[in-house]
Tab-separated table of N, CA and C in Angstrom:
chain	number	residue	atom	x	y	z
O	1	UNK	N	-49.826	97.405	44.881
O	1	UNK	CA	-48.450	97.053	45.137
O	1	UNK	C	-48.353	95.653	45.720
O	2	UNK	N	-47.250	95.024	45.400
O	2	UNK	CA	-46.985	93.708	45.950
O	2	UNK	C	-46.635	93.796	47.417
O	3	UNK	N	-47.088	92.857	48.183
O	3	UNK	CA	-46.725	92.807	49.587
O	3	UNK	C	-45.694	91.707	49.776
O	4	UNK	N	-44.499	91.902	49.209
O	4	UNK	CA	-43.469	90.877	49.248
O	4	UNK	C	-42.590	90.978	50.482
O	5	UNK	N	-42.622	92.107	51.161
O	5	UNK	CA	-41.812	92.245	52.362
O	5	UNK	C	-40.341	92.118	52.066
O	6	UNK	N	-39.701	91.237	52.802
O	6	UNK	CA	-38.257	91.071	52.651
O	6	UNK	C	-37.908	89.866	51.804
O	7	UNK	N	-38.609	89.673	50.714
O	7	UNK	CA	-38.291	88.579	49.804
O	7	UNK	C	-37.541	89.131	48.601
O	8	UNK	N	-36.919	88.240	47.857
O	8	UNK	CA	-36.236	88.623	46.623
O	8	UNK	C	-36.611	87.602	45.542
O	9	UNK	N	-37.841	87.712	45.004
O	9	UNK	CA	-38.316	86.714	44.040
O	9	UNK	C	-37.670	86.877	42.665
O	10	UNK	N	-37.876	85.892	41.819
O	10	UNK	CA	-37.325	85.912	40.466
O	10	UNK	C	-37.811	87.115	39.662
O	11	UNK	N	-39.000	87.600	39.949
O	11	UNK	CA	-39.541	88.738	39.192
O	11	UNK	C	-38.741	90.012	39.421
O	12	UNK	N	-37.938	90.058	40.476
O	12	UNK	CA	-37.113	91.241	40.764
O	12	UNK	C	-35.683	91.088	40.277
O	13	UNK	N	-35.373	89.996	39.601
O	13	UNK	CA	-34.025	89.795	39.080
O	13	UNK	C	-34.001	90.200	37.619
O	14	UNK	N	-33.021	90.976	37.256
O	14	UNK	CA	-32.904	91.472	35.886
O	14	UNK	C	-32.318	90.372	35.010
O	15	UNK	N	-33.142	89.867	34.061
O	15	UNK	CA	-32.712	88.774	33.197
O	15	UNK	C	-32.834	89.128	31.712
O	16	UNK	N	-33.535	90.180	31.394
O	16	UNK	CA	-33.797	90.551	30.005
O	16	UNK	C	-32.525	91.093	29.337
O	17	UNK	N	-32.088	90.423	28.259
O	17	UNK	CA	-30.890	90.878	27.547
O	17	UNK	C	-31.083	92.287	26.997
O	18	UNK	N	-32.292	92.588	26.552
O	18	UNK	CA	-32.591	93.911	26.001
O	18	UNK	C	-32.381	94.994	27.065
O	19	UNK	N	-32.889	94.752	28.282
O	19	UNK	CA	-32.747	95.743	29.347
O	19	UNK	C	-31.307	95.824	29.835
O	20	UNK	N	-30.596	94.709	29.851
O	20	UNK	CA	-29.195	94.725	30.290
O	20	UNK	C	-28.355	95.543	29.322
O	21	UNK	N	-28.565	95.375	28.011
O	21	UNK	CA	-27.801	96.172	27.044
O	21	UNK	C	-28.185	97.645	27.134
O	22	UNK	N	-29.462	97.938	27.379
O	22	UNK	CA	-29.891	99.328	27.545
O	22	UNK	C	-29.256	99.938	28.794
O	23	UNK	N	-29.134	99.141	29.836
O	23	UNK	CA	-28.549	99.607	31.094
O	23	UNK	C	-27.073	99.946	30.931
O	24	UNK	N	-26.349	99.134	30.153
O	24	UNK	CA	-24.911	99.338	29.987
O	24	UNK	C	-24.563	100.169	28.761
O	25	UNK	N	-25.564	100.720	28.069
O	25	UNK	CA	-25.320	101.581	26.916
O	25	UNK	C	-24.741	102.906	27.391
O	26	UNK	N	-23.545	103.217	26.960
O	26	UNK	CA	-22.838	104.426	27.418
O	26	UNK	C	-23.495	105.719	26.922
O	27	UNK	N	-24.233	105.663	25.827
O	27	UNK	CA	-24.814	106.870	25.239
O	27	UNK	C	-26.229	107.160	25.716
O	28	UNK	N	-26.748	106.319	26.595
O	28	UNK	CA	-28.124	106.491	27.037
O	28	UNK	C	-28.248	107.648	28.018
O	29	UNK	N	-29.226	108.506	27.808
O	29	UNK	CA	-29.448	109.647	28.704
O	29	UNK	C	-30.288	109.267	29.908
O	30	UNK	N	-31.010	108.156	29.821
O	30	UNK	CA	-31.867	107.748	30.928
O	30	UNK	C	-31.091	107.078	32.056
O	31	UNK	N	-29.853	106.664	31.791
O	31	UNK	CA	-29.043	105.966	32.782
O	31	UNK	C	-28.210	106.958	33.597
O	32	UNK	N	-28.020	106.627	34.851
O	32	UNK	CA	-27.099	107.389	35.684
O	32	UNK	C	-26.416	106.429	36.643
O	33	UNK	N	-25.272	106.851	37.174
O	33	UNK	CA	-24.521	105.993	38.085
O	33	UNK	C	-24.498	106.602	39.475
O	34	UNK	N	-24.447	105.719	40.448
O	34	UNK	CA	-24.355	106.093	41.856
O	34	UNK	C	-23.236	105.241	42.433
O	35	UNK	N	-22.381	105.858	43.246
O	35	UNK	CA	-21.257	105.103	43.774
O	35	UNK	C	-21.160	105.242	45.283
O	36	UNK	N	-20.924	104.120	45.940
O	36	UNK	CA	-20.620	104.057	47.375
O	36	UNK	C	-19.668	102.882	47.521
O	37	UNK	N	-18.411	103.175	47.795
O	37	UNK	CA	-17.402	102.128	47.801
O	37	UNK	C	-17.812	100.998	48.732
O	38	UNK	N	-17.717	99.769	48.311
O	38	UNK	CA	-17.072	99.160	47.144
O	38	UNK	C	-18.021	98.859	45.987
O	39	UNK	N	-19.102	99.607	45.841
O	39	UNK	CA	-20.059	99.355	44.764
O	39	UNK	C	-20.243	100.575	43.870
O	40	UNK	N	-20.572	100.295	42.610
O	40	UNK	CA	-21.074	101.306	41.694
O	40	UNK	C	-22.392	100.742	41.177
O	41	UNK	N	-23.408	101.553	41.159
O	41	UNK	CA	-24.704	101.109	40.666
O	41	UNK	C	-25.040	101.904	39.410
O	42	UNK	N	-25.460	101.199	38.380
O	42	UNK	CA	-25.943	101.830	37.159
O	42	UNK	C	-27.454	101.697	37.200
O	43	UNK	N	-28.147	102.819	37.042
O	43	UNK	CA	-29.596	102.855	37.226
O	43	UNK	C	-30.257	103.345	35.945
O	44	UNK	N	-31.328	102.664	35.559
O	44	UNK	CA	-32.140	103.065	34.413
O	44	UNK	C	-33.580	103.156	34.875
O	45	UNK	N	-34.191	104.326	34.700
O	45	UNK	CA	-35.600	104.514	35.058
O	45	UNK	C	-36.432	104.593	33.804
O	46	UNK	N	-37.449	103.751	33.744
O	46	UNK	CA	-38.382	103.755	32.625
O	46	UNK	C	-39.545	104.663	33.015
O	47	UNK	N	-39.565	105.864	32.481
O	47	UNK	CA	-40.550	106.880	32.870
O	47	UNK	C	-41.971	106.544	32.396
O	48	UNK	N	-42.088	105.713	31.346
O	48	UNK	CA	-43.412	105.414	30.806
O	48	UNK	C	-44.190	104.405	31.639
O	49	UNK	N	-43.474	103.504	32.314
O	49	UNK	CA	-44.192	102.452	33.044
O	49	UNK	C	-44.079	102.656	34.550
O	50	UNK	N	-45.111	102.223	35.237
O	50	UNK	CA	-45.166	102.318	36.685
O	50	UNK	C	-44.701	100.979	37.236
O	51	UNK	N	-43.879	101.028	38.284
O	51	UNK	CA	-43.360	99.773	38.797
O	51	UNK	C	-43.407	99.675	40.299
O	52	UNK	N	-43.291	98.462	40.763
O	52	UNK	CA	-43.233	98.179	42.191
O	52	UNK	C	-41.780	98.227	42.654
O	53	UNK	N	-41.173	97.081	42.642
O	53	UNK	CA	-39.789	96.962	43.071
O	53	UNK	C	-38.872	96.971	41.859
O	54	UNK	N	-37.661	97.469	42.010
O	54	UNK	CA	-36.728	97.478	40.886
O	54	UNK	C	-36.279	96.064	40.510
O	55	UNK	N	-35.823	95.916	39.270
O	55	UNK	CA	-35.181	94.678	38.862
O	55	UNK	C	-33.687	94.886	39.036
O	56	UNK	N	-33.014	93.888	39.624
O	56	UNK	CA	-31.631	94.056	40.059
O	56	UNK	C	-30.723	93.020	39.403
O	57	UNK	N	-29.522	93.480	39.034
O	57	UNK	CA	-28.458	92.634	38.509
O	57	UNK	C	-27.238	92.863	39.384
O	58	UNK	N	-26.536	91.801	39.760
O	58	UNK	CA	-25.346	91.918	40.599
O	58	UNK	C	-24.177	91.322	39.841
O	59	UNK	N	-23.091	92.101	39.709
O	59	UNK	CA	-21.928	91.661	38.951
O	59	UNK	C	-20.669	91.771	39.800
O	60	UNK	N	-19.893	90.673	39.818
O	60	UNK	CA	-18.605	90.640	40.512
O	60	UNK	C	-17.570	90.210	39.480
O	61	UNK	N	-16.494	90.989	39.270
O	61	UNK	CA	-15.550	90.692	38.188
O	61	UNK	C	-14.683	89.465	38.457
O	62	UNK	N	-14.552	88.661	37.429
O	62	UNK	CA	-13.701	87.477	37.499
O	62	UNK	C	-12.225	87.882	37.562
O	63	UNK	N	-11.925	89.057	37.061
O	63	UNK	CA	-10.547	89.548	37.063
O	63	UNK	C	-10.007	89.687	38.494
O	64	UNK	N	-10.846	90.169	39.412
O	64	UNK	CA	-10.399	90.381	40.788
O	64	UNK	C	-10.574	89.156	41.671
O	65	UNK	N	-11.522	88.287	41.339
O	65	UNK	CA	-11.810	87.104	42.149
O	65	UNK	C	-11.826	85.884	41.234
O	66	UNK	N	-10.715	85.177	41.193
O	66	UNK	CA	-10.584	84.031	40.288
O	66	UNK	C	-11.481	82.880	40.712
O	67	UNK	N	-11.669	82.707	42.026
O	67	UNK	CA	-12.450	81.582	42.522
O	67	UNK	C	-13.935	81.931	42.550
O	68	UNK	N	-14.742	81.038	41.966
O	68	UNK	CA	-16.188	81.255	41.894
O	68	UNK	C	-16.805	81.311	43.284
O	69	UNK	N	-16.216	80.608	44.242
O	69	UNK	CA	-16.738	80.610	45.605
O	69	UNK	C	-16.750	82.026	46.174
O	70	UNK	N	-15.686	82.783	45.921
O	70	UNK	CA	-15.605	84.161	46.428
O	70	UNK	C	-16.589	85.074	45.704
O	71	UNK	N	-16.704	84.917	44.378
O	71	UNK	CA	-17.660	85.737	43.624
O	71	UNK	C	-19.086	85.464	44.084
O	72	UNK	N	-19.412	84.194	44.299
O	72	UNK	CA	-20.749	83.837	44.765
O	72	UNK	C	-21.009	84.373	46.164
O	73	UNK	N	-19.999	84.363	47.023
O	73	UNK	CA	-20.147	84.893	48.385
O	73	UNK	C	-20.494	86.383	48.342
O	74	UNK	N	-19.795	87.134	47.503
O	74	UNK	CA	-20.052	88.579	47.391
O	74	UNK	C	-21.453	88.815	46.823
O	75	UNK	N	-21.859	88.015	45.839
O	75	UNK	CA	-23.206	88.140	45.288
O	75	UNK	C	-24.260	87.867	46.345
O	76	UNK	N	-24.065	86.823	47.137
O	76	UNK	CA	-25.029	86.494	48.191
O	76	UNK	C	-25.110	87.602	49.234
O	77	UNK	N	-23.963	88.167	49.632
O	77	UNK	CA	-23.965	89.270	50.596
O	77	UNK	C	-24.709	90.482	50.036
O	78	UNK	N	-24.476	90.777	48.763
O	78	UNK	CA	-25.133	91.924	48.129
O	78	UNK	C	-26.636	91.700	48.039
O	79	UNK	N	-27.036	90.506	47.636
O	79	UNK	CA	-28.469	90.182	47.554
O	79	UNK	C	-29.137	90.323	48.909
O	80	UNK	N	-28.478	89.827	49.952
O	80	UNK	CA	-29.045	89.896	51.297
O	80	UNK	C	-29.167	91.346	51.761
O	81	UNK	N	-28.144	92.156	51.535
O	81	UNK	CA	-28.196	93.567	51.928
O	81	UNK	C	-29.309	94.295	51.172
O	82	UNK	N	-29.451	94.007	49.872
O	82	UNK	CA	-30.514	94.634	49.083
O	82	UNK	C	-31.885	94.193	49.582
O	83	UNK	N	-32.043	92.889	49.806
O	83	UNK	CA	-33.326	92.318	50.217
O	83	UNK	C	-33.822	92.950	51.508
O	84	UNK	N	-32.924	93.234	52.439
O	84	UNK	CA	-33.312	93.789	53.732
O	84	UNK	C	-33.656	95.280	53.670
O	85	UNK	N	-33.168	95.982	52.642
O	85	UNK	CA	-33.327	97.434	52.596
O	85	UNK	C	-34.178	97.938	51.446
O	86	UNK	N	-34.714	97.057	50.619
O	86	UNK	CA	-35.433	97.514	49.433
O	86	UNK	C	-36.769	98.157	49.790
O	87	UNK	N	-37.172	99.101	48.949
O	87	UNK	CA	-38.476	99.748	49.056
O	87	UNK	C	-39.024	99.928	47.645
O	88	UNK	N	-40.341	99.891	47.481
O	88	UNK	CA	-40.898	100.096	46.145
O	88	UNK	C	-40.653	101.515	45.644
O	89	UNK	N	-40.513	101.651	44.332
O	89	UNK	CA	-40.297	102.952	43.698
O	89	UNK	C	-41.487	103.266	42.799
O	90	UNK	N	-41.662	104.532	42.470
O	90	UNK	CA	-42.827	104.946	41.694
O	90	UNK	C	-42.719	104.560	40.218
O	91	UNK	N	-41.528	104.591	39.640
O	91	UNK	CA	-41.323	104.222	38.243
O	91	UNK	C	-40.594	102.890	38.174
O	92	UNK	N	-40.779	102.181	37.070
O	92	UNK	CA	-40.061	100.931	36.868
O	92	UNK	C	-38.574	101.255	36.769
O	93	UNK	N	-37.762	100.614	37.593
O	93	UNK	CA	-36.338	100.914	37.687
O	93	UNK	C	-35.529	99.640	37.535
O	94	UNK	N	-34.399	99.766	36.861
O	94	UNK	CA	-33.471	98.654	36.680
O	94	UNK	C	-32.138	99.074	37.279
O	95	UNK	N	-31.557	98.220	38.120
O	95	UNK	CA	-30.322	98.559	38.816
O	95	UNK	C	-29.302	97.450	38.601
O	96	UNK	N	-28.062	97.837	38.263
O	96	UNK	CA	-26.945	96.889	38.184
O	96	UNK	C	-25.943	97.275	39.262
O	97	UNK	N	-25.721	96.388	40.214
O	97	UNK	CA	-24.707	96.603	41.250
O	97	UNK	C	-23.402	95.997	40.748
O	98	UNK	N	-22.366	96.816	40.605
O	98	UNK	CA	-21.052	96.351	40.171
O	98	UNK	C	-20.102	96.439	41.360
O	99	UNK	N	-19.463	95.329	41.702
O	99	UNK	CA	-18.549	95.305	42.842
O	99	UNK	C	-17.178	95.758	42.382
O	100	UNK	N	-16.600	96.760	43.060
O	100	UNK	CA	-15.320	97.343	42.668
O	100	UNK	C	-14.162	96.952	43.573
O	101	UNK	N	-14.442	96.410	44.744
O	101	UNK	CA	-13.409	96.120	45.732
O	101	UNK	C	-12.479	94.996	45.318
O	102	UNK	N	-11.410	94.840	46.082
O	102	UNK	CA	-10.399	93.815	45.800
O	102	UNK	C	-10.440	92.660	46.794
O	103	UNK	N	-11.193	92.805	47.896
O	103	UNK	CA	-11.302	91.713	48.857
O	103	UNK	C	-12.765	91.495	49.233
O	104	UNK	N	-13.026	90.329	49.823
O	104	UNK	CA	-14.388	89.966	50.199
O	104	UNK	C	-14.800	90.807	51.408
O	105	UNK	N	-15.911	91.548	51.313
O	105	UNK	CA	-16.332	92.427	52.409
O	105	UNK	C	-17.135	91.674	53.469
O	106	UNK	N	-17.325	92.323	54.606
O	106	UNK	CA	-18.206	91.799	55.648
O	106	UNK	C	-19.617	92.321	55.394
O	107	UNK	N	-20.614	91.633	55.936
O	107	UNK	CA	-22.009	92.012	55.708
O	107	UNK	C	-22.328	93.445	56.156
O	108	UNK	N	-21.848	93.929	57.315
O	108	UNK	CA	-22.165	95.324	57.692
O	108	UNK	C	-21.651	96.355	56.677
O	109	UNK	N	-20.480	96.111	56.114
O	109	UNK	CA	-19.927	97.022	55.109
O	109	UNK	C	-20.794	97.019	53.849
O	110	UNK	N	-21.249	95.842	53.459
O	110	UNK	CA	-22.106	95.716	52.274
O	110	UNK	C	-23.446	96.396	52.527
O	111	UNK	N	-24.043	96.171	53.698
O	111	UNK	CA	-25.328	96.800	54.033
O	111	UNK	C	-25.230	98.320	53.978
O	112	UNK	N	-24.150	98.851	54.514
O	112	UNK	CA	-23.968	100.303	54.535
O	112	UNK	C	-23.872	100.854	53.110
O	113	UNK	N	-23.050	100.227	52.268
O	113	UNK	CA	-22.866	100.705	50.894
O	113	UNK	C	-24.155	100.583	50.080
O	114	UNK	N	-24.838	99.452	50.189
O	114	UNK	CA	-26.084	99.261	49.443
O	114	UNK	C	-27.148	100.233	49.941
O	115	UNK	N	-27.199	100.475	51.244
O	115	UNK	CA	-28.149	101.442	51.802
O	115	UNK	C	-27.927	102.849	51.273
O	116	UNK	N	-26.658	103.258	51.194
O	116	UNK	CA	-26.321	104.586	50.645
O	116	UNK	C	-26.774	104.689	49.188
O	117	UNK	N	-26.502	103.648	48.415
O	117	UNK	CA	-26.889	103.652	47.002
O	117	UNK	C	-28.396	103.732	46.852
O	118	UNK	N	-29.127	102.938	47.617
O	118	UNK	CA	-30.586	102.951	47.514
O	118	UNK	C	-31.179	104.295	47.941
O	119	UNK	N	-30.586	104.938	48.930
O	119	UNK	CA	-31.059	106.277	49.336
O	119	UNK	C	-30.826	107.292	48.223
O	120	UNK	N	-29.671	107.219	47.559
O	120	UNK	CA	-29.385	108.152	46.468
O	120	UNK	C	-30.337	107.927	45.288
O	121	UNK	N	-30.723	106.685	45.060
O	121	UNK	CA	-31.636	106.384	43.946
O	121	UNK	C	-33.028	106.920	44.238
O	122	UNK	N	-33.489	106.801	45.485
O	122	UNK	CA	-34.821	107.286	45.855
O	122	UNK	C	-34.855	108.788	45.737
């Protein structure tokens, strides 16, 4: 296992178009959703491969936040909350965090929601 501690390197960011489409495929049986307001997480577990840390995608809708500064702020808060609470999983896992709220949250609220989601995934 990697001893990355509380880092969030590029290898843990979900960038593969193939995996992103598989993650958002509505007919896939391997995907499941977990919700803790203001987030919904879509999770895909690859049972064939063994993995360390999950690959993560964070999405904030442009419809609710017109200004890029606000969307980037929410992404940074989510990344920080994930980075502080992540733990390695036994199977290779892909997670998409979708922000559902209408206003910019505070860091404690984000930490709590991300923590709940990560506990449900484990």
